[in-house]
Coordinates of C-alpha atoms in Angstrom, one line a residue:
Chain A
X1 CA 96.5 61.2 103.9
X2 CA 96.1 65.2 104.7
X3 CA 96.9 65.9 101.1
X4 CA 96.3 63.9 98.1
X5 CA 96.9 64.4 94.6
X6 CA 95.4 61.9 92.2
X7 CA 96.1 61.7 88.4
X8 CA 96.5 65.7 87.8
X9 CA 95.9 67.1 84.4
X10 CA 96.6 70.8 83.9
X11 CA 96.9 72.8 80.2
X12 CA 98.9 76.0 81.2
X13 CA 97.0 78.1 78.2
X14 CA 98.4 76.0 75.3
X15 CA 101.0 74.4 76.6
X16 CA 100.6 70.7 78.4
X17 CA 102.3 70.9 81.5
X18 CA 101.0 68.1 84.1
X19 CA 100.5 64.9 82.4
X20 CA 99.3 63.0 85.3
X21 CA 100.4 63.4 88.7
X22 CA 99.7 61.5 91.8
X23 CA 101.3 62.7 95.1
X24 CA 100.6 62.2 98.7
X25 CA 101.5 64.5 101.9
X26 CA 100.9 62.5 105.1
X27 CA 100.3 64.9 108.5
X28 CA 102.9 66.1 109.8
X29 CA 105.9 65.7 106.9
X30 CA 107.8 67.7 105.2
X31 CA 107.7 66.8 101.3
X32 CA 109.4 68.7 98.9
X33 CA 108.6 68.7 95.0
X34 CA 112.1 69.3 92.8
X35 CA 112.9 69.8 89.5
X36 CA 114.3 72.0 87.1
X37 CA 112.5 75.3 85.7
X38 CA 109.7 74.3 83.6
X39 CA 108.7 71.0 84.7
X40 CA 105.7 71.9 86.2
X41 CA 106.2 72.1 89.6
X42 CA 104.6 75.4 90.2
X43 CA 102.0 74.6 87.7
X44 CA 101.0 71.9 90.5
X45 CA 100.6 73.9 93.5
X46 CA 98.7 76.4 91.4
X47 CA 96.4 73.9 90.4
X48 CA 96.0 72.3 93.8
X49 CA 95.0 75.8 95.3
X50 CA 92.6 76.1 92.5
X51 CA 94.4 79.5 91.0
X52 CA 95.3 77.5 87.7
X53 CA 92.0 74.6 86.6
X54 CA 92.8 71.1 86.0
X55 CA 90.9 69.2 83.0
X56 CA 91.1 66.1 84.8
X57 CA 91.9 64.4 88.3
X58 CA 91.4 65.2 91.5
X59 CA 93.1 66.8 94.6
X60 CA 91.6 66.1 98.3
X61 CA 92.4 67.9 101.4
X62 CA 91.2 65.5 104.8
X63 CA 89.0 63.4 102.4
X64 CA 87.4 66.3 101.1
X65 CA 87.2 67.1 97.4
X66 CA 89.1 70.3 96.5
X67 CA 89.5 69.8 93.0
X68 CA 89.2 73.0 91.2
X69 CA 88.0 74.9 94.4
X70 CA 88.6 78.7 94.6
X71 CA 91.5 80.1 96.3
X72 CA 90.3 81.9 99.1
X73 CA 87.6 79.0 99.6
X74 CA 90.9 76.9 100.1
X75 CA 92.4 78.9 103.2
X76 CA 89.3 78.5 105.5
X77 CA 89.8 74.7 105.5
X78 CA 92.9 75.1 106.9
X79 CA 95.7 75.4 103.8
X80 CA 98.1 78.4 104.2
X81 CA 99.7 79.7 100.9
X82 CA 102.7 81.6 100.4
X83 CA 102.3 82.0 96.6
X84 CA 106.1 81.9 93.9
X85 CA 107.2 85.7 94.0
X86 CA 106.4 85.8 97.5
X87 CA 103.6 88.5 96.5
X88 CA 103.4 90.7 99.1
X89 CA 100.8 93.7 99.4
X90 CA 103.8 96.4 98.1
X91 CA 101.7 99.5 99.9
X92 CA 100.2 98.2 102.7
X93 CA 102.6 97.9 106.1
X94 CA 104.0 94.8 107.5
X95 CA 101.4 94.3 109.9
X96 CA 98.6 95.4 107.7
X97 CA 99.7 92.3 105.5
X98 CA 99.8 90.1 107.9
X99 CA 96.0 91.1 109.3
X100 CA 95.6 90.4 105.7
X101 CA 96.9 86.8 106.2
X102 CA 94.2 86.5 108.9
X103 CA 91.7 87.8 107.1
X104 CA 89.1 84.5 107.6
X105 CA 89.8 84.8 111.4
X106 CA 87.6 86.7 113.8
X107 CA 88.8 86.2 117.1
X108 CA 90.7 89.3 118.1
X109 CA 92.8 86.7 121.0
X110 CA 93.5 84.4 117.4
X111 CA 94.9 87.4 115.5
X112 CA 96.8 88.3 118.9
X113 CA 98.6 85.1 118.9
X114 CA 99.1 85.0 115.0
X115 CA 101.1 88.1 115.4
X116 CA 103.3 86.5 118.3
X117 CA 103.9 83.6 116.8
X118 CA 105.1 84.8 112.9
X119 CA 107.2 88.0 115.3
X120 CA 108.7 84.9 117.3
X121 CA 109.8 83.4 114.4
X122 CA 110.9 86.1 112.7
X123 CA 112.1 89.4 115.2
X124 CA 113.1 91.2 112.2
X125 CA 109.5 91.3 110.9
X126 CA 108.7 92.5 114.3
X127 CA 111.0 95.3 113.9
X128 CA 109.4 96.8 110.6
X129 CA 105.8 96.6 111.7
X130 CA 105.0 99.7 110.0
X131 CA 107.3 99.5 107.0
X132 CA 105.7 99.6 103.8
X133 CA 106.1 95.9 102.4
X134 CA 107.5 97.2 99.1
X135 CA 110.6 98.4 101.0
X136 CA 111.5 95.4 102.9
X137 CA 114.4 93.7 101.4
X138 CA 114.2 90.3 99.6
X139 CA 114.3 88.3 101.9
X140 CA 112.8 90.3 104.6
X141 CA 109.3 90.2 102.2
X142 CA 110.2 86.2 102.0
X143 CA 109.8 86.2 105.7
X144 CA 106.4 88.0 105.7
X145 CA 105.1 85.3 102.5
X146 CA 105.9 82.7 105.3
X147 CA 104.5 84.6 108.3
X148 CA 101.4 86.1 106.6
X149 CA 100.2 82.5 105.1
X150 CA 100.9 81.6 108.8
X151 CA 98.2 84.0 110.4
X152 CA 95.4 81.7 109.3
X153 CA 96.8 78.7 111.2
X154 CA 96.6 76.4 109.0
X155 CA 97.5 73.1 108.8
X156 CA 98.9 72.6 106.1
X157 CA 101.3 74.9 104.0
X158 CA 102.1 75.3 100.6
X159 CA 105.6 77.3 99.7
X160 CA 106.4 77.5 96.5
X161 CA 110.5 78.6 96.0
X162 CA 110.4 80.2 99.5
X163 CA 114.9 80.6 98.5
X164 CA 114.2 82.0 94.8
X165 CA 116.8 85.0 94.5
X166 CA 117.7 85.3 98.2
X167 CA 121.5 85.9 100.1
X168 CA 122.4 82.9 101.5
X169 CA 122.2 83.4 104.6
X170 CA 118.5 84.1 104.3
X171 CA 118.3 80.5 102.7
X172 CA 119.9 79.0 105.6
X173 CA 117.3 81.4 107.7
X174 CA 114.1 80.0 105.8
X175 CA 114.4 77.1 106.1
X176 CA 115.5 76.9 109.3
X177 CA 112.0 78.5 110.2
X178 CA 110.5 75.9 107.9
X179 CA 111.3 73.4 110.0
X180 CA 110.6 75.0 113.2
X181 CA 107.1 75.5 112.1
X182 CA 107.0 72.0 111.3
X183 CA 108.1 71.3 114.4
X184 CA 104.7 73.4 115.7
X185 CA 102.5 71.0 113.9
X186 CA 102.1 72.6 110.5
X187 CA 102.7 70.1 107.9
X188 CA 104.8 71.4 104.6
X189 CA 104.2 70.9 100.8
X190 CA 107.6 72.6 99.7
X191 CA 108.8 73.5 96.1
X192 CA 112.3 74.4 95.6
X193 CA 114.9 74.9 92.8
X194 CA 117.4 74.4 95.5
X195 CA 117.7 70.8 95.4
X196 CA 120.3 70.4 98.1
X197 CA 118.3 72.6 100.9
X198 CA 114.9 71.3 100.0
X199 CA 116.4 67.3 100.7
X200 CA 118.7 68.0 103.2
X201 CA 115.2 69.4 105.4
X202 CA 112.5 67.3 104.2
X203 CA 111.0 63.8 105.2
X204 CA 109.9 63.0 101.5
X205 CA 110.2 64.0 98.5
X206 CA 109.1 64.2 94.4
X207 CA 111.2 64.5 91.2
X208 CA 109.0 66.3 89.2
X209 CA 110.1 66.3 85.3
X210 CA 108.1 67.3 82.0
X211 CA 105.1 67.4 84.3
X212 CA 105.4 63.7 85.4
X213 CA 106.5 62.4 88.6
X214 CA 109.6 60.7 87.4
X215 CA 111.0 59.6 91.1
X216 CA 109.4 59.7 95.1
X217 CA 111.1 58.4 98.3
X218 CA 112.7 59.6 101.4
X219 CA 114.4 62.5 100.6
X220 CA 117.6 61.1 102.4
X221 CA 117.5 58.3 99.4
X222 CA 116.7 60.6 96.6
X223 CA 119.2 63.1 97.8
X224 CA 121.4 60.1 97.2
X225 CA 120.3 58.9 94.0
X226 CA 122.7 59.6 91.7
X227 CA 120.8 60.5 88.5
X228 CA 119.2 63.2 91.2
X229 CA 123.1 63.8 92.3
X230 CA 124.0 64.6 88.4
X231 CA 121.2 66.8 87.1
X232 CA 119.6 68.1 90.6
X233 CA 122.5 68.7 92.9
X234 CA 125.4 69.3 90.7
X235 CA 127.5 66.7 91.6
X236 CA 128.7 63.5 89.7
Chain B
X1 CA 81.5 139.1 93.0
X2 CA 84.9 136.6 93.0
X3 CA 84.4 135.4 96.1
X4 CA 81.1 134.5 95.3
X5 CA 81.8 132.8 92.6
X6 CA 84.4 130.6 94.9
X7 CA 81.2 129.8 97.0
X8 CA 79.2 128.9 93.9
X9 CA 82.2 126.7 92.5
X10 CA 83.1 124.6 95.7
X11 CA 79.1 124.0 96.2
X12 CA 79.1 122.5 93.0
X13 CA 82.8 120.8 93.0
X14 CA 81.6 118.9 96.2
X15 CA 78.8 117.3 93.7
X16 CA 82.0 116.4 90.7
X17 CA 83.9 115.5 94.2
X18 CA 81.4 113.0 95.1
X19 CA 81.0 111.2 91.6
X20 CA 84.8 112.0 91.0
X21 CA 85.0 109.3 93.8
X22 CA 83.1 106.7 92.3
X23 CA 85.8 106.9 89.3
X24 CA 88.3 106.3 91.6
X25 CA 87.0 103.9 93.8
X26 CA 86.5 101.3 90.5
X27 CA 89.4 102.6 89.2
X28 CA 91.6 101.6 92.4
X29 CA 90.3 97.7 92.5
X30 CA 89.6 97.5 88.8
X31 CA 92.8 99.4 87.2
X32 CA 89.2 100.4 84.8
X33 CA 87.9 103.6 84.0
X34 CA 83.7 102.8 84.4
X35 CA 82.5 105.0 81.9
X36 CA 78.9 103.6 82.9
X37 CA 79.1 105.8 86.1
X38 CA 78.2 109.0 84.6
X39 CA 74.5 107.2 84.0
X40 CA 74.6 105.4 87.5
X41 CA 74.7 109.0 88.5
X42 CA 71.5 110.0 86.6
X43 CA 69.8 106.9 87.1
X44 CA 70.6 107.7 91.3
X45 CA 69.1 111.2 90.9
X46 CA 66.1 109.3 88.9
X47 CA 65.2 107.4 91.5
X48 CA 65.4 109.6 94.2
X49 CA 63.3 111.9 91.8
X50 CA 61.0 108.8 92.1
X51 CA 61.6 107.4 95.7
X52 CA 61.2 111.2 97.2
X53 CA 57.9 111.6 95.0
X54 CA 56.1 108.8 97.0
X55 CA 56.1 110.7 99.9
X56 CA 57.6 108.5 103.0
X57 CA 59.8 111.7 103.0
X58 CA 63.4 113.2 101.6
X59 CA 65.9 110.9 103.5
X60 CA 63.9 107.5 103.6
X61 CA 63.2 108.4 99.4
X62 CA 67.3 109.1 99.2
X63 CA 68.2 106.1 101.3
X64 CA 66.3 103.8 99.2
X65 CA 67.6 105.5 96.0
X66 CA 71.2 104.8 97.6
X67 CA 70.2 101.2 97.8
X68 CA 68.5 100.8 94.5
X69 CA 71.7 102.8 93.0
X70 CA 74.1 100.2 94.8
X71 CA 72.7 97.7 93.5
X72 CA 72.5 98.8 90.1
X73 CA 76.1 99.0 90.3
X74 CA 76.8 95.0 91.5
X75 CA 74.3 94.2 88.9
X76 CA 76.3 95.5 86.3
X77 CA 79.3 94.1 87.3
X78 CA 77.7 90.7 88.2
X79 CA 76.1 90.5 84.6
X80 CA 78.9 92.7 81.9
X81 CA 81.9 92.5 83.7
X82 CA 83.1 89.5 86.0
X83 CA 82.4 87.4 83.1
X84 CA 85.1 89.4 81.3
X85 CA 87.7 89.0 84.3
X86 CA 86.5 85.4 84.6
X87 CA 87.8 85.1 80.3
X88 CA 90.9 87.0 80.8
X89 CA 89.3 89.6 78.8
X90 CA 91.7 92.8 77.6
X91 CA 90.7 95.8 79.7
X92 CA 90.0 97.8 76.6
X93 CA 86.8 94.5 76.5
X94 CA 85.4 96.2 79.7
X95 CA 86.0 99.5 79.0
X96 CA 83.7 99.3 75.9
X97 CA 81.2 97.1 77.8
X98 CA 81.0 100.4 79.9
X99 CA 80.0 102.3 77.5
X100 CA 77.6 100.3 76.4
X101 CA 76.3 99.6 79.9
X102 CA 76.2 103.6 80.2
X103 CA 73.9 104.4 77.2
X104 CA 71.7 101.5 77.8
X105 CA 71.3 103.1 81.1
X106 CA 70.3 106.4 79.6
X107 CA 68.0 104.7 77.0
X108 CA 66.0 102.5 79.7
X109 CA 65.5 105.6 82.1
X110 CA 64.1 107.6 78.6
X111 CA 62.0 104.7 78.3
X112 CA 60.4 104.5 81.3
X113 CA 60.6 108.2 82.9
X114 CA 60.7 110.2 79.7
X115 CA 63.7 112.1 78.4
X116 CA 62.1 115.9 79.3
X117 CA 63.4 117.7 81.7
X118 CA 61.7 117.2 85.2
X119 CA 61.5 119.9 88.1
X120 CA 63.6 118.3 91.6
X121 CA 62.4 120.2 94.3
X122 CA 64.8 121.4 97.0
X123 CA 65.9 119.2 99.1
X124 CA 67.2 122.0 101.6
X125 CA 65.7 125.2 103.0
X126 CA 65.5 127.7 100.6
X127 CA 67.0 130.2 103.3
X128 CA 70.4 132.2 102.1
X129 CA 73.0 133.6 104.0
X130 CA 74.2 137.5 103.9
X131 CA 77.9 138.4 104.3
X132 CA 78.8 141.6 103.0
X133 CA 77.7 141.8 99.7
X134 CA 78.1 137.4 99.6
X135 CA 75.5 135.4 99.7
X136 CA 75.3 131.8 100.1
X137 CA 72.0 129.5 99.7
X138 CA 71.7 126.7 102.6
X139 CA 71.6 124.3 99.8
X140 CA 75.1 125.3 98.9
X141 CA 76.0 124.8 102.9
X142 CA 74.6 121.4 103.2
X143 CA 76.1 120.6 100.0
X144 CA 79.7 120.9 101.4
X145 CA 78.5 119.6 104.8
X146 CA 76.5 116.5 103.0
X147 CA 80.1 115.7 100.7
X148 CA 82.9 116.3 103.7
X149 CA 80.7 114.4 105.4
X150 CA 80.0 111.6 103.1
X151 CA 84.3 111.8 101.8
X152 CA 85.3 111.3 105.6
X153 CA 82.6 108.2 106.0
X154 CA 84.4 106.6 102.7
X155 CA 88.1 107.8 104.2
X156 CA 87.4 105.7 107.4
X157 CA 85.7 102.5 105.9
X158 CA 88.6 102.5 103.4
X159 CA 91.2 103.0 105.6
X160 CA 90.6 101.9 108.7
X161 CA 88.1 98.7 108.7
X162 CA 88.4 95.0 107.7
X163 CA 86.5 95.2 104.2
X164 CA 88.9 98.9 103.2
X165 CA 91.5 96.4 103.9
X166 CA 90.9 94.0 101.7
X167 CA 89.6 96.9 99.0
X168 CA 93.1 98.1 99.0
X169 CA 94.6 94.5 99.3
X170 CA 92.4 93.6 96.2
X171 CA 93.8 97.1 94.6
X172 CA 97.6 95.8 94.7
X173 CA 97.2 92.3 94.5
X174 CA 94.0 90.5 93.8
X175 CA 95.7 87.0 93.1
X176 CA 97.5 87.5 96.5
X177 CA 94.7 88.4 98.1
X178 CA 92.5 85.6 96.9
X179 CA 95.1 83.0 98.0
X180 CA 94.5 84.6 101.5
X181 CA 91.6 83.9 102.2
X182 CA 89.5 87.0 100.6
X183 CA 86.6 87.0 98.1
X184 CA 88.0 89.2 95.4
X185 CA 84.4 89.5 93.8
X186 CA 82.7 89.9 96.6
X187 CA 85.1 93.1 97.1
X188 CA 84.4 94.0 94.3
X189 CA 80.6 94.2 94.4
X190 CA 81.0 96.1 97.6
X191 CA 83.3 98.9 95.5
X192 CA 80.2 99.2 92.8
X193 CA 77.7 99.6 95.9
X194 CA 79.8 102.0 97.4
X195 CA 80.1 103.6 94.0
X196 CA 76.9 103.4 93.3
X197 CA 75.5 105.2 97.1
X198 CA 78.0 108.1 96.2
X199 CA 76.8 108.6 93.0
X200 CA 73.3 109.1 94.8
X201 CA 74.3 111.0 97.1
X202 CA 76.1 113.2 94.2
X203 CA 72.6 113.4 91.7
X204 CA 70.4 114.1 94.8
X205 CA 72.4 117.2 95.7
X206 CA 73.1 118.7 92.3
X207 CA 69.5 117.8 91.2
X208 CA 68.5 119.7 94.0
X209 CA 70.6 122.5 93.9
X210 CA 69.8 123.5 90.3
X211 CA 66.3 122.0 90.5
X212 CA 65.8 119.7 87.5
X213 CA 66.7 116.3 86.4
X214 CA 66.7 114.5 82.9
X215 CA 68.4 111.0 82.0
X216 CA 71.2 112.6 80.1
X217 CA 72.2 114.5 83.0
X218 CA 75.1 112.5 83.7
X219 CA 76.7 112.7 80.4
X220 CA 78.6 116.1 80.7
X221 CA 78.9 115.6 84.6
X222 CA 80.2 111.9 84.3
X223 CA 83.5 113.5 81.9
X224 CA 83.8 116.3 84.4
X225 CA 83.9 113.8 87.3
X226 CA 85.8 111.8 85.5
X227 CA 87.8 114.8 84.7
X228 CA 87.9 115.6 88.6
X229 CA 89.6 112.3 89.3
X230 CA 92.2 112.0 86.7
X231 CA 93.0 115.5 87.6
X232 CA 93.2 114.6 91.5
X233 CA 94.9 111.3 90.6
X234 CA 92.9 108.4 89.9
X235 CA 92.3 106.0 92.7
X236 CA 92.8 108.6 95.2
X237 CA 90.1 110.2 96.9
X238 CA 91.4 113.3 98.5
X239 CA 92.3 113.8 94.8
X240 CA 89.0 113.1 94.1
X241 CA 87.7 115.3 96.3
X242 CA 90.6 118.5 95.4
X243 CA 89.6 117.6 92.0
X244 CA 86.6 118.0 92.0
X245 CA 86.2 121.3 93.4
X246 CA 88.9 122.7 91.2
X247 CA 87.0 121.6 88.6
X248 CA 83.8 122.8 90.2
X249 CA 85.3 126.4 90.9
X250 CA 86.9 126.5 87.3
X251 CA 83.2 125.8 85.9
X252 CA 82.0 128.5 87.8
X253 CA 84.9 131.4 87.3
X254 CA 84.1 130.4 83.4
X255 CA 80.9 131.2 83.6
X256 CA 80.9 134.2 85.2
X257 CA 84.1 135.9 83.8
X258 CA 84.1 134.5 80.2
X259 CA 80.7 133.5 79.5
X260 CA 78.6 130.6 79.8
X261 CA 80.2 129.1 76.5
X262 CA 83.1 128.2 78.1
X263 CA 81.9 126.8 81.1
X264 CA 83.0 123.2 79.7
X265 CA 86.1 123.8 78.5
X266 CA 87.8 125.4 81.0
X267 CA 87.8 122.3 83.3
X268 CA 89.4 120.2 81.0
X269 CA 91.9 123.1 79.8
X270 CA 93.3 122.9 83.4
X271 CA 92.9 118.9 83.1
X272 CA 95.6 118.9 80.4
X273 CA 98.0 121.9 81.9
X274 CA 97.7 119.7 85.1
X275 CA 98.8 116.3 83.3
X276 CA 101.7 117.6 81.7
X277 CA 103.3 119.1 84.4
X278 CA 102.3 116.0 86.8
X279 CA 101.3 112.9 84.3
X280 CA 99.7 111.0 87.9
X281 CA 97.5 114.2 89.2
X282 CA 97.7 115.8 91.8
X283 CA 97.8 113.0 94.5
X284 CA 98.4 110.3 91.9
X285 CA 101.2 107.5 93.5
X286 CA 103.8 107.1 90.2
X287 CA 103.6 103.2 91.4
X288 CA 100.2 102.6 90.8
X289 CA 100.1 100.5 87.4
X290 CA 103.3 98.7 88.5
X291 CA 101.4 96.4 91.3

């Protein structure tokens, strides 16, 4: 397993919110965690890139402990992060973020290619180079989330609601490039609202509900399911 | 006689310039007004009191006061105030811790160097310059030169290496820039240093311009400064640097024109005409407490 989660506990100040989660992310997959606001899902990949503590449990990254580890500890081993919000640095340009994303990279050819790579995938980053983040649109800023946790090529990434408030046709747009970079070898820990999107282009996925894992499968089969139909995907 | 008094001013607002900038610098990464720098100022002009009087010469003496001064200032964060980020403390927690931090600053210097007033000795030449009926001291020249020079070596390693990158990454978004990879504290610790080899830099000139230093001498300077930056827009440091010579010049026209009892006021007089017309300063962004 790349990515393993194993009986995570997390108090969100006061407030209980995982109760004991287990979930695996095998190299090379896309797994997606769903679930309705509130049930903890982006409690979870806060606490398994260490920006939220657990009180008990353990998360490990290529057999390597990681519980609890810091943040920016986390994104030399090789996990990229495009954080709920998507973030961005508001008054630095496009490219100074994404030099930003590259930050634990040295080799000037590295940060070369990291540039090519998240302009290929997105031309309209490429475009804006020395646009002020803060004035890209939505999903424009959604784009440079992606491409900046991309410039550390990691092998893993972790997006949490890369489709939160964005036109549909940046939806379709995201995760279309989600899957490309798959496709590159980058495996993908997704969280999404958007039930429907997040199946329809993942391997696996996790019901996540009241900070338990209440249902995990192929997402084809849980996209099917139809207590997932009914409360998830609005049909039924 | 005016123009003299320009001289006189900008001579001495390069010095509120260059602890102005330590305000700012903080300020920028910690959104926290470090009222402990007016006494990292005194405590740099201490020690280069000290490191000078032991005779390896002026510029080794000052570089190791830098040092020593730096690392005053990752000490204090290291010990009073990352454990206050690290709890989620309130801002207005740090902002007394400051204070504290400041006086205990000024009491340990009292302690071991004496309150009195000590004699600096001149750091420069003690040649002037004749124009007209103007006349300018070298230390005055070198004091300008010493600060431009100083404010462009800042200007550069903020905005144009890898670690002023991450400084103003850190300054909008420290979770975001954590999650990529950068040590926020480590950032941090580099802002104090910096702050505290200004600061240095700032007590060595003045000390040696008006030839005396004294524990408490960063006590009126450290408001001014602070003054200086607010006035320039905090977080900035061109407005660091404009407001402290405005404040600098303002000090000096006061003295001359209405008397030495109003050399204090004054600055702060324009301080609050300033604010009201433009609540940011001068070069303040309107942004800046949104990110």
């Amino acid at each position: 397993m790349m990515l393993s989660v194993r009986n995570l506990n997390t108090y969100y100040g006061a407030i209980y919110a995982l109760k004991g989660i287990d979930i695996d992310v095998d190299k090379g997959e896309i797994v997606s965690l769903i679930g309705s606001n509130g049930a903890g899902k982006t409690t979870l990949l806060n606490t398994i890139s260490g920006v939220v503590k657990s009180s008990k449990g353990q998360v490990t990254f290529k057999d390597r402990d990681i519980t609890n580890i810091s943040p920016y500890q986390l994104t030399k081993m090789g996990v990229g992060i495009s954080p709920e919000g998507r973030e961005v640095f508001p008054e630095l340009t496009v490219e100074e973020n994404l030099r930003i994303g590259a930050y634990i990279v040295n080799d000037k050819e590295k940060i070369r290619s990291g540039y090519d790579r998240v302009y290929e995938l997105f031309p309209r980053l490429k475009e804006r180079t020395k646009q002020q983040a803060g004035t890209l649109s939505g999903g424009e800023q959604q784009m440079l989330a992606v491409g900046r946790a991309l410039m550390s090529d990691p092998e893993i990434l972790l997006l949490d609601e890369p489709s939160l408030g964005l036109a549909p046709n940046y939806v379709t747009l995201i995760f279309d490039m989600i899957k490309e970079i798959n496709k590159q070898g980058v495996t993908i820990l997704l969280i999404e609202q958007n039930a429907n999107m997040a199946l329809a282009s993942s391997d696996r996925a996790y019901v996540i509900e009241n900070g338990l894992v209440s249902m995990s499968g192929d997402a084809k089969d849980i996209a099917n399911d139809p207590r997932v139909k009914k409360a998830y995907l609005g049909l039924g | 006689m005016l123009i003299q008094q320009v001289f006189n001013g900008l001579a001495l607002g390069m010095g509120y310039a260059l602890i102005a900038v330590g305000y700012s610098l903080v300020f920028g990464i910690l959104r926290l007004v470090n009222f402990s720098h007016g006494a990292i100022y005194a405590f740099g002009a201490e020690m280069a009191m000290l490191t000078i009087s032991l005779k390896f010469g002026v510029l080794p003496g000052i570089l190791a006061a830098m040092i020593l001064t730096g690392v005053l200032g990752i000490v204090i964060d290291k010990v009073a105030l990352e454990p206050l980020r690290k709890k989620k403390s309130p801002q207005i927690a740090s902002l007394i811790t400051t204070i504290g931090i400041s006086n205990i600053i000024t009491n340990l210097l009292i302690v071991f160097i004496g309150s009195e007033k000590r004699n600096f000795q001149p750091i420069f030449s003690q040649t002037t310059v004749t124009i007209g009926n103007i006349s300018i001291s070298m230390t005055q020249i070198m004091m300008c030169i010493v600060s431009l020079l100083l404010m462009s070596v800042l200007m550069i390693i903020v905005f144009k290496t890898k670690i002023g990158l991450a400084m103003r990454a850190c300054e909008q978004n420290p979770k975001a820039a954590n999650m990529m990879g950068i040590n926020v504290n480590f950032v941090i610790s580099f802002t104090f240093f910096l702050a505290g080899i200004s600061a240095t830099i700032a007590g060595a000139l003045v000390s040696g311009y008006y030839q005396i230093v004294y524990p408490n001498m960063g006590f009126m300077a450290g408001l001014k400064a602070f003054a200086a930056a607010v006035l320039g827009g905090i977080g900035s440091l061109p407005g660091a640097l404009l407001g402290g010579l405005i404040v600098g010049v303002s000090e000096s026209m006061a003295a001359t024109f209405l008397g030495s009892t109003y050399r204090d006021s004054l600055a702060f007089i324009i301080l609050i005409m300033v604010l009201i017309i433009r609540p940011h300063g001068l070069f303040g962004r309107k942004g800046i407490t949104k990110v």
